[in-house]
Coordinates of C-alpha atoms in Angstrom, one line a residue:
M288 CA 2.5 -6.9 51.6
T289 CA -0.5 -4.1 51.9
T290 CA -2.0 -2.2 49.2
S291 CA -0.6 1.2 50.1
E292 CA 3.2 -0.5 49.9
L293 CA 1.8 -1.7 46.4
I294 CA 0.9 1.6 45.3
R295 CA 4.3 3.1 46.7
G296 CA 6.1 0.7 45.1
I297 CA 4.1 1.4 41.5
F298 CA 4.7 5.0 41.7
K299 CA 8.2 4.4 42.7
R300 CA 8.9 2.3 39.9
I301 CA 7.2 4.5 37.2
S302 CA 9.4 7.3 38.6
R303 CA 12.3 5.5 38.0
F304 CA 11.9 4.5 34.7
K305 CA 10.0 7.3 33.2
L306 CA 12.2 8.2 30.6
I307 CA 12.1 4.8 29.3
I308 CA 8.5 5.0 29.2
L309 CA 8.3 8.2 27.2
A310 CA 10.8 6.9 25.0
V311 CA 8.5 3.6 24.6
G312 CA 5.5 6.0 23.7
L313 CA 7.2 8.4 21.6
V314 CA 8.3 5.2 19.3
V315 CA 4.9 4.0 19.1
A316 CA 3.3 7.2 18.4
L317 CA 5.8 7.9 15.7
L318 CA 5.2 4.2 14.2
L319 CA 1.4 5.0 14.5
F320 CA 2.1 8.2 12.8
F321 CA 3.8 7.1 9.7
Y322 CA 1.2 4.3 9.5
A323 CA -1.5 6.7 9.0
R324 CA 0.6 9.0 6.6
S325 CA 1.2 6.0 4.8
Q326 CA -2.4 4.9 3.9
Q327 CA -3.9 5.6 0.9
T328 CA -7.1 7.8 0.6
V329 CA -10.6 6.1 0.1
F330 CA -12.8 7.2 -2.2
T331 CA -16.8 6.3 -1.7
A332 CA -19.3 6.8 -4.5
K333 CA -23.0 6.7 -3.3
A334 CA -25.6 5.6 -5.9
T335 CA -29.3 5.8 -4.6
I336 CA -31.5 3.6 -6.5
F337 CA -35.0 4.0 -7.0
P338 CA -37.4 0.7 -8.0
L339 CA -39.5 0.4 -11.3
T340 CA -41.9 -2.0 -9.8
S341 CA -45.9 -2.4 -10.2
T342 CA -46.3 -1.9 -6.7
M343 CA -44.0 1.3 -6.9
E344 CA -46.1 2.6 -10.0
N345 CA -49.7 2.1 -8.2
N346 CA -48.5 4.0 -5.1
L347 CA -51.6 5.6 -4.8
S348 CA -52.4 2.5 -2.3
S349 CA -52.2 3.3 1.6
N350 CA -49.3 0.8 1.9
A351 CA -47.2 2.1 -0.3
L352 CA -48.0 5.6 0.6
T353 CA -46.9 4.4 4.1
G354 CA -43.7 3.0 2.9
L355 CA -42.9 6.1 0.6
L356 CA -43.6 8.1 3.7
G357 CA -41.6 6.2 6.1
L358 CA -44.1 5.4 8.7
G359 CA -44.2 1.4 8.1
D360 CA -41.4 -0.9 8.0
A361 CA -39.1 -0.8 4.9
P362 CA -39.8 -3.1 1.8
K363 CA -37.3 -6.0 2.0
S364 CA -37.3 -6.8 -1.9
F365 CA -37.5 -4.9 -4.9
S366 CA -40.4 -6.5 -6.5
S367 CA -43.1 -8.7 -5.4
E368 CA -43.0 -10.9 -8.5
A369 CA -39.3 -11.3 -8.0
A370 CA -39.0 -11.6 -4.0
I371 CA -35.2 -11.4 -4.1
N372 CA -33.5 -9.4 -1.4
I373 CA -31.6 -6.5 -3.1
I374 CA -29.0 -5.8 -0.1
E375 CA -28.1 -9.9 -0.2
L376 CA -28.1 -10.1 -3.9
S377 CA -25.6 -6.9 -4.0
L378 CA -23.4 -8.7 -1.6
S379 CA -23.4 -11.9 -3.1
R380 CA -20.7 -13.5 -4.7
F381 CA -22.6 -14.2 -8.0
V382 CA -22.9 -10.1 -8.4
R383 CA -19.0 -9.4 -7.6
E384 CA -17.9 -12.2 -9.9
S385 CA -20.1 -11.1 -12.6
V386 CA -18.7 -7.4 -12.1
A387 CA -14.9 -8.6 -12.2
T388 CA -14.9 -10.2 -15.4
T389 CA -16.6 -7.4 -16.8
K390 CA -13.9 -5.4 -19.6
L391 CA -13.9 -1.8 -18.9
P392 CA -13.4 0.0 -22.8
Q393 CA -12.1 3.0 -20.7
F394 CA -9.6 1.1 -19.7
N395 CA -7.9 -0.7 -22.8
N396 CA -10.9 -3.2 -22.5
A397 CA -9.2 -4.7 -19.3
T398 CA -11.4 -6.7 -17.0
I399 CA -12.0 -5.1 -13.5
A400 CA -10.1 -8.0 -12.0
S401 CA -7.1 -7.4 -13.5
L402 CA -7.6 -3.7 -12.9
L403 CA -8.0 -4.8 -9.1
M404 CA -5.0 -7.0 -8.7
D405 CA -2.6 -4.2 -10.7
D406 CA -3.8 -1.7 -7.7
Y407 CA -3.6 -4.3 -5.0
N408 CA 0.1 -5.0 -5.9
K409 CA 1.2 -1.8 -6.5
N410 CA -0.3 -0.7 -3.1
K411 CA 0.3 -3.3 -0.8
S412 CA 2.3 -3.7 2.1
Y413 CA 5.8 -5.2 2.6
F414 CA 5.0 -8.2 4.3
S415 CA 1.9 -9.1 1.8
K416 CA 2.3 -11.4 -0.9
P417 CA 1.7 -10.5 -4.1
I418 CA -1.3 -11.5 -6.5
E419 CA 0.1 -13.5 -9.5
P420 CA -1.4 -12.4 -12.7
T421 CA -3.5 -14.6 -14.3
T422 CA -5.7 -15.0 -17.6
D423 CA -8.0 -17.5 -16.4
S424 CA -11.5 -16.7 -16.5
I425 CA -12.5 -18.6 -13.6
S426 CA -9.6 -17.5 -11.5
L427 CA -9.9 -13.9 -12.7
A428 CA -13.5 -14.0 -11.0
V429 CA -12.9 -15.5 -8.0
I430 CA -9.7 -13.1 -7.2
G431 CA -12.0 -10.2 -8.6
G432 CA -15.1 -11.2 -5.9
E433 CA -12.5 -11.3 -3.4
L434 CA -11.0 -7.9 -4.2
L435 CA -14.4 -6.4 -4.4
E436 CA -16.3 -7.7 -1.0
P437 CA -14.5 -5.2 1.4
C438 CA -15.5 -2.6 -1.3
I439 CA -18.9 -3.1 -1.6
D440 CA -21.9 -1.8 0.6
A441 CA -25.5 -1.5 0.5
K442 CA -28.4 -0.6 2.8
M443 CA -32.2 0.3 2.5
S444 CA -33.3 3.9 3.4
K445 CA -36.5 4.2 5.6
N446 CA -38.7 5.1 2.5
G447 CA -37.9 2.1 0.7
V448 CA -35.2 3.9 -1.6
F449 CA -32.3 1.5 -2.1
E450 CA -28.4 2.9 -1.7
L451 CA -25.7 1.1 -2.9
Y452 CA -21.7 2.2 -2.0
F453 CA -18.8 1.5 -3.6
S454 CA -15.4 2.1 -2.2
N455 CA -11.7 2.1 -3.3
E456 CA -8.4 4.0 -3.3
N457 CA -7.9 4.2 -7.0
R458 CA -10.2 7.3 -7.7
S459 CA -10.3 6.6 -11.4
L460 CA -11.9 3.1 -10.7
V461 CA -14.7 4.3 -8.4
S462 CA -17.2 5.3 -11.1
P463 CA -16.9 2.9 -13.7
I464 CA -17.3 0.1 -11.4
S465 CA -20.0 1.6 -9.6
F466 CA -21.9 1.6 -13.0
V467 CA -21.3 -1.8 -13.7
L468 CA -22.3 -3.1 -10.0
I469 CA -25.5 -1.3 -10.7
D470 CA -26.1 -2.8 -14.5
K471 CA -25.5 -6.2 -13.0
I472 CA -28.0 -5.8 -10.2
S473 CA -30.4 -4.3 -12.7
Q474 CA -29.9 -7.3 -15.6
F475 CA -30.2 -9.7 -12.5
Y476 CA -34.0 -8.6 -12.1
I477 CA -34.5 -8.1 -15.7
D478 CA -33.7 -11.4 -16.6
L479 CA -35.3 -13.0 -13.5
K480 CA -38.7 -11.2 -14.7
I481 CA -38.3 -12.5 -18.3
K482 CA -37.9 -16.0 -16.7
K483 CA -41.1 -15.7 -14.9
A484 CA -43.2 -14.0 -18.0
K485 CA -41.8 -16.8 -20.1
A486 CA -42.8 -19.5 -17.6
D487 CA -46.1 -18.0 -17.3
Y488 CA -46.3 -18.2 -20.6
N489 CA -45.4 -21.9 -21.3
F490 CA -48.0 -22.8 -18.4
T491 CA -50.7 -21.4 -20.2
V492 CA -50.0 -22.7 -23.2
K493 CA -49.3 -26.4 -22.2
K494 CA -52.7 -25.5 -20.0
I495 CA -54.5 -24.8 -23.4
D496 CA -53.2 -27.7 -25.3
S497 CA -54.2 -30.0 -22.3
L498 CA -57.9 -28.7 -22.4
D499 CA -58.3 -29.1 -26.0
A500 CA -57.2 -32.8 -25.9
I501 CA -59.6 -33.2 -23.0
I502 CA -62.4 -31.2 -25.1
K503 CA -61.2 -33.4 -28.4
G504 CA -62.1 -36.7 -26.1
V505 CA -65.3 -35.4 -25.1
D506 CA -66.3 -35.1 -28.2
K507 CA -65.7 -38.5 -29.3
R508 CA -67.2 -39.8 -26.5
A509 CA -70.4 -37.7 -27.3
I510 CA -70.0 -38.9 -31.2
Q511 CA -69.7 -42.7 -29.6
L512 CA -73.0 -42.3 -27.8
Q513 CA -74.8 -40.9 -30.5
N514 CA -74.2 -43.6 -32.9
T515 CA -74.4 -46.4 -30.2
T516 CA -78.0 -44.9 -28.8
F517 CA -81.1 -46.0 -30.4
F518 CA -83.9 -44.2 -30.9
A519 CA -85.9 -44.8 -27.3
P520 CA -87.8 -41.6 -26.0
D521 CA -89.7 -43.2 -23.0
K522 CA -86.0 -44.2 -21.7
L523 CA -84.5 -41.4 -19.6
E524 CA -81.0 -43.7 -19.6
Y525 CA -80.0 -42.7 -22.9
D526 CA -80.3 -39.2 -22.5
I527 CA -78.7 -38.8 -19.4
P528 CA -75.2 -39.9 -20.4
R529 CA -75.2 -37.5 -23.4
E530 CA -75.9 -34.2 -20.9
R531 CA -73.3 -35.1 -18.5
V532 CA -70.9 -34.9 -21.5
N533 CA -72.0 -31.9 -22.8
N534 CA -72.0 -30.5 -19.3
D535 CA -68.6 -31.4 -19.5
K536 CA -67.6 -30.2 -22.6
Q537 CA -69.1 -26.7 -21.5
R538 CA -66.8 -26.7 -18.0
Y539 CA -64.1 -27.7 -20.1
V540 CA -64.6 -25.0 -23.0
R541 CA -64.9 -22.1 -19.7
Q542 CA -61.8 -23.2 -18.6
R543 CA -59.8 -23.3 -21.9
D544 CA -61.2 -19.5 -22.6
I545 CA -60.0 -18.6 -18.9
S546 CA -56.5 -19.9 -20.1
L547 CA -56.8 -18.1 -23.3
N548 CA -57.0 -14.9 -21.3
N549 CA -54.3 -15.9 -18.9
Q550 CA -52.1 -16.3 -22.2
E551 CA -52.6 -12.9 -23.5
E552 CA -51.9 -11.7 -20.3
A553 CA -48.8 -13.3 -19.9
I554 CA -47.7 -12.2 -23.5
W555 CA -48.4 -8.6 -22.8
R556 CA -46.4 -8.6 -19.3
L557 CA -43.5 -10.3 -21.6
Q558 CA -43.7 -7.7 -24.1
K559 CA -43.7 -4.9 -21.8
L560 CA -40.8 -5.6 -19.5
T561 CA -38.4 -2.8 -18.8
P562 CA -35.5 -2.0 -16.5
I563 CA -36.6 -2.5 -13.2
I564 CA -34.2 0.2 -11.3
S565 CA -33.5 3.8 -12.0
V566 CA -30.5 5.4 -10.5
L567 CA -31.6 9.0 -9.0
D568 CA -28.1 10.0 -7.5
K569 CA -25.6 8.8 -9.8
P570 CA -22.3 7.6 -8.5
T571 CA -20.0 10.3 -9.7
E572 CA -17.5 13.0 -8.4
P573 CA -17.5 14.3 -5.9
F574 CA -16.6 11.3 -3.9
A575 CA -16.7 10.8 0.0
M576 CA -13.2 10.7 0.9
S577 CA -11.8 9.1 4.0
K578 CA -8.3 8.6 5.4
P579 CA -6.7 8.3 9.0
S580 CA -5.9 11.2 10.9
A581 CA -1.9 10.7 11.4
L582 CA -2.2 13.2 14.4
I583 CA -4.9 11.1 16.0
Y584 CA -3.0 8.0 15.4
G585 CA 0.2 9.4 16.6
I586 CA -1.4 10.8 20.1
A587 CA -3.2 7.4 20.6
G588 CA 0.3 5.4 19.9
G589 CA 1.8 7.7 22.4
I590 CA -0.9 6.8 25.3
I591 CA -0.9 3.1 24.3
G592 CA 2.8 3.0 24.3
C593 CA 3.4 4.7 27.7
I594 CA 0.5 2.1 28.7
L595 CA 2.0 -0.8 27.7
A596 CA 5.4 0.6 28.9
S597 CA 4.2 1.2 32.4
I598 CA 2.4 -2.2 32.5
L599 CA 5.5 -4.1 31.3
L600 CA 7.7 -2.4 34.4
I601 CA 5.1 -3.4 37.3
I602 CA 3.7 -6.7 36.3
N603 CA 6.3 -8.0 38.6
L604 CA 5.2 -6.3 41.0
L605 CA 1.6 -6.8 40.5
F606 CA 2.6 -11.0 40.2
R607 CA 4.3 -10.5 43.8
Y608 CA 1.5 -8.9 45.3
A609 CA -0.9 -11.6 44.0
K610 CA 1.6 -14.3 45.2
S611 CA 1.6 -12.4 48.6
E612 CA -2.2 -12.5 48.9
I613 CA -2.1 -16.0 47.8
H614 CA 0.0 -16.8 50.6
K615 CA -1.9 -14.9 53.1
S616 CA -5.2 -16.4 52.5
L617 CA -3.9 -19.7 52.8
F618 CA -1.3 -19.4 55.8
G619 CA -2.6 -16.4 57.7
D620 CA 0.6 -14.7 57.5
E621 CA 2.2 -11.9 55.2
K622 CA 5.8 -11.8 53.5
P623 CA 7.5 -8.3 53.5
L624 CA 7.9 -6.9 49.9
A625 CA 10.5 -4.2 50.9
S626 CA 12.9 -5.9 49.1
T627 CA 11.0 -6.2 45.6
L628 CA 10.5 -2.7 45.3

């Protein structure tokens, strides 16, 4: 069988069954058309979030200006004090489950997880398994976190501004859940800074207490030397130990003074903590809307259906052609294929 015979056989087969091919294409086109029509409109809210950190407040430095103007690489985290990647935090299961267990007053204090479960059961396909309602907090957090996972997206712009996206088919849930999501992310950073400031303060307190104990020990040594050293001005070995003790005490006193200054700074940082992020563009209406185009789906379905039907009709010709080519390469002769067309 030659290639020209294969091509003639393909065209002959397609022309013979062209009505079947068109019918299959029409069926697939209608299926995809009605599938696209049945899809819900997805509403997406965008929130632009700006970090209120020391690096951004002191943005007169060259590095900060470079980041703000987009001339350098975007910062990977919001804060130099709390170096947690903001994108990973926003997409983490910890944040999703915290959001899922939050109650919304405008929906009769129902949890976000229960609202998402109700929407899923209402809009699920015929073949999808419904989600059984539950009141267990752990189960609600897990299920709600899974339902929120495809709805959340986050990215960092070139100038270091964080952009958060939330998408859902229920228009009334988009803004409330977006604000809860922003609050959870902000609260995580606030708690992280408070924890860091408390740790610094506790460290300085322990260090001061330790230095005070050392100074008391040095004073005891000095008193002991004073009580056990006899008056002997011509013997320097009695003066040298006292001089070393005094030097040690002065060194520890200086360290304690430094620690006291650090303690004051830690108290100041603990008292001045403020929210770390500020929302510039709030996730309110108008939302970005997206829905599959039924016309495009129908046209694509018709083309795909015709191609699949044509392949199924000529697949035996292709198989026989491949078998003939293998036979020819092995035995050097050729089998006619006229009967197979």
